[in-house]
Structure formats: C-alpha cells, structure tokens
Amino acid sequence: MDFRGQAGAPAVLCYPAGAVVVVSGLPGSGKSTLLRRWSEAAAAVDPRDVHVACQALMPDRLPYAVYRPWARWEYVRRLRAAVRAGGPLLVHDCGSRPWLRRWLARSAGREGRELHLVLLDVGAAEALAGQRARGRWAPGRVFARHRRRLDRLLLALSARAGTDPGAVPGVVAEAASVVLLDRTSREQVTAVEFGAAGRRPGLPEEACTAA
C-alpha cells in the first residue's frame, strides 16, 4: 500500500499475530524514531542500540571501525534470538540488504509467521537533515550505497503500485505486504497493532488499516 502524498494515512497499521515487521529507509529517515513510537506493541531490534551496547564495553580511544564486525554479528545474534522467542517483532534495517529480509522471512516462516515491510521514502535531503539533527553521520560511500539500492527498490515498488496497488513485486517476494510512507504519512501512522483479528477490540475500524 502506498500512502505517499496522501493526507489521510491510517493512524494504525495492523498485522497478524507474531508478524515480523521490517522498517527500512535511508540513514536519517526516521526509522529509529518510528520504532520507538511503535515499541509498545512489540519488541524491537535496532542496530543503533547494539552499537551503543558494544561501544560501552570498548575503550573510548578505540574507533568503531575496529569492532564493527563484532557489532554486526551481535545484531544478527539478537535478531535470531528475537525471532526464536516468538511474538511480534519490529526490525530496523536500512533496506539495502535483501539477504537479511530473506533470512528473516525464512526464519519466521518456519514458525508460521509472516514478514512485512514498511519503507520510508523521504528523499536524500530529508535523510541528511535527519542525520544532522541527531548529530550522527553515515559515511558518504555507505549513504550512497544505501541510496542506490533503495532507489532501485522504490522504482520497482512504484511501478507496481501504479498497476496493482495490492501486489508485492518479485524484488520483495519475501514480504507478505509492503507499506510505503513519506515524511507526512510517516508522522500520521502513530501505532501498529498485532493480533489474529487484525485489530484490537474496541479500536474504530476506520482507524486501523490491515497491511
């Protein structure tokens, strides 16, 4: 579902019980902020949290590049543990690693759970402004790589959205659904809900969109 450019994006996105929801977008696009806003509904795995935890155990003088491989391994370890623990899960990912989505989809699928994708399309300028606001910068070559891969993904998704809004193209065949949000609709989606019925009892039907 494409909510870019829409003034009336849903306040709540609804997913099946136990779903794994991957939130993707450029560094600085607001993924961590969105996960914090949604964190009451599910456990969340954010590589920034892993970075901070690893950094706390390292000498201050040691640059992150030295222990980056350990931090990445720890991120994957936490993801594996979170998937095995069951229950709904929110995952922060820059979206440039399709292998990670496929691995998560396989891992969740073995337990009868689905993987869903929420993709933030805020543009490079907005993402760079977000990095500036938080005081943390992705290296230029890393940002450029994420941007190239996400641009290709968005192009494929946008092309399909114009012909069949409910379809998921082959480039993200591992996902049961894809939701596209821009800067405005990102702020309008205030929560996610998980449950077999697709929505929490008592929640107005019009306030919840099944993803």
Coordinates of C-alpha atoms in Angstrom, one line a residue, residues 78-182:
R78 CA 19.9 -10.6 18.7
L79 CA 17.7 -10.8 15.6
R80 CA 18.0 -14.6 15.7
A81 CA 17.2 -14.7 19.4
A82 CA 14.2 -12.3 18.9
V83 CA 12.7 -14.4 16.1
R84 CA 13.1 -17.6 18.1
A85 CA 11.5 -16.0 21.1
G86 CA 8.2 -15.7 19.2
G87 CA 5.7 -12.9 19.3
P88 CA 5.5 -9.8 17.1
L89 CA 8.8 -8.2 16.2
L90 CA 10.0 -4.8 14.8
V91 CA 13.3 -4.7 13.0
H92 CA 15.3 -1.6 12.0
D93 CA 17.1 -2.1 8.6
C94 CA 18.4 0.3 6.0
G95 CA 16.8 -1.7 3.3
S96 CA 20.0 -2.3 1.3
R97 CA 20.4 -5.8 2.5
P98 CA 17.8 -8.0 0.8
W99 CA 19.6 -11.1 2.1
L100 CA 18.6 -10.0 5.7
R101 CA 14.9 -9.8 4.7
R102 CA 15.0 -13.2 3.1
W103 CA 16.8 -14.7 6.1
L104 CA 14.2 -13.2 8.4
A105 CA 11.3 -14.3 6.2
R106 CA 12.7 -17.9 6.2
S107 CA 13.3 -17.9 10.0
A108 CA 9.8 -16.5 10.7
G109 CA 8.2 -18.7 8.1
R110 CA 9.4 -21.9 9.8
E111 CA 7.2 -20.8 12.7
G112 CA 4.2 -20.0 10.6
R113 CA 4.8 -16.2 10.9
E114 CA 4.9 -13.6 8.1
L115 CA 7.4 -10.9 7.3
H116 CA 6.1 -7.4 6.3
L117 CA 8.0 -4.4 5.1
V118 CA 7.5 -0.7 5.9
L119 CA 9.6 1.5 3.6
L120 CA 10.3 5.2 4.3
D121 CA 10.7 7.3 1.2
V122 CA 11.7 10.7 2.5
G123 CA 14.4 11.6 0.0
A124 CA 18.1 12.1 0.4
A125 CA 17.9 15.7 1.5
E126 CA 15.5 14.9 4.3
A127 CA 17.6 11.9 5.4
L128 CA 20.7 14.1 5.5
A129 CA 18.8 16.6 7.6
G130 CA 17.8 13.9 10.0
Q131 CA 21.5 12.8 10.4
R132 CA 22.4 16.4 11.1
A133 CA 19.7 16.7 13.7
R134 CA 20.8 13.6 15.6
G135 CA 24.5 14.5 15.2
R136 CA 25.4 11.2 13.7
W137 CA 26.5 10.8 10.1
A138 CA 26.7 7.8 7.8
P139 CA 29.9 7.7 5.8
G140 CA 29.4 9.2 2.3
R141 CA 30.1 6.0 0.5
V142 CA 27.8 4.0 2.8
F143 CA 25.0 6.5 2.4
A144 CA 25.4 6.5 -1.4
R145 CA 25.3 2.7 -1.5
H146 CA 22.1 2.6 0.6
R147 CA 20.6 5.3 -1.7
R148 CA 21.3 3.4 -4.9
R149 CA 19.8 0.2 -3.7
L150 CA 16.8 1.9 -2.1
D151 CA 16.2 3.9 -5.3
R152 CA 16.1 0.7 -7.3
L153 CA 13.7 -0.9 -4.8
L154 CA 11.4 2.2 -4.7
L155 CA 11.4 2.3 -8.5
A156 CA 10.2 -1.3 -8.7
L157 CA 7.6 -0.8 -6.0
S158 CA 6.3 2.4 -7.5
A159 CA 5.9 0.8 -10.9
R160 CA 3.8 -2.0 -9.5
A161 CA 1.8 0.3 -7.3
G162 CA 0.6 2.1 -10.4
T163 CA -0.9 -1.0 -11.9
D164 CA -1.8 -3.2 -9.0
P165 CA -1.7 -1.5 -5.6
G166 CA -2.2 -4.7 -3.6
A167 CA 0.6 -6.7 -5.3
V168 CA 4.1 -7.3 -3.9
P169 CA 6.7 -7.3 -6.7
G170 CA 9.3 -10.0 -7.1
V171 CA 12.1 -7.8 -5.7
V172 CA 10.5 -8.2 -2.2
A173 CA 8.7 -11.5 -2.7
E174 CA 9.8 -12.5 0.8
A175 CA 7.4 -9.9 2.2
A176 CA 3.7 -10.6 2.7
S177 CA 3.0 -6.8 2.4
V178 CA 4.7 -3.6 1.7
V179 CA 3.7 -0.1 3.0
L180 CA 5.3 3.0 1.5
L181 CA 5.4 6.1 3.7
D182 CA 6.8 9.6 3.0

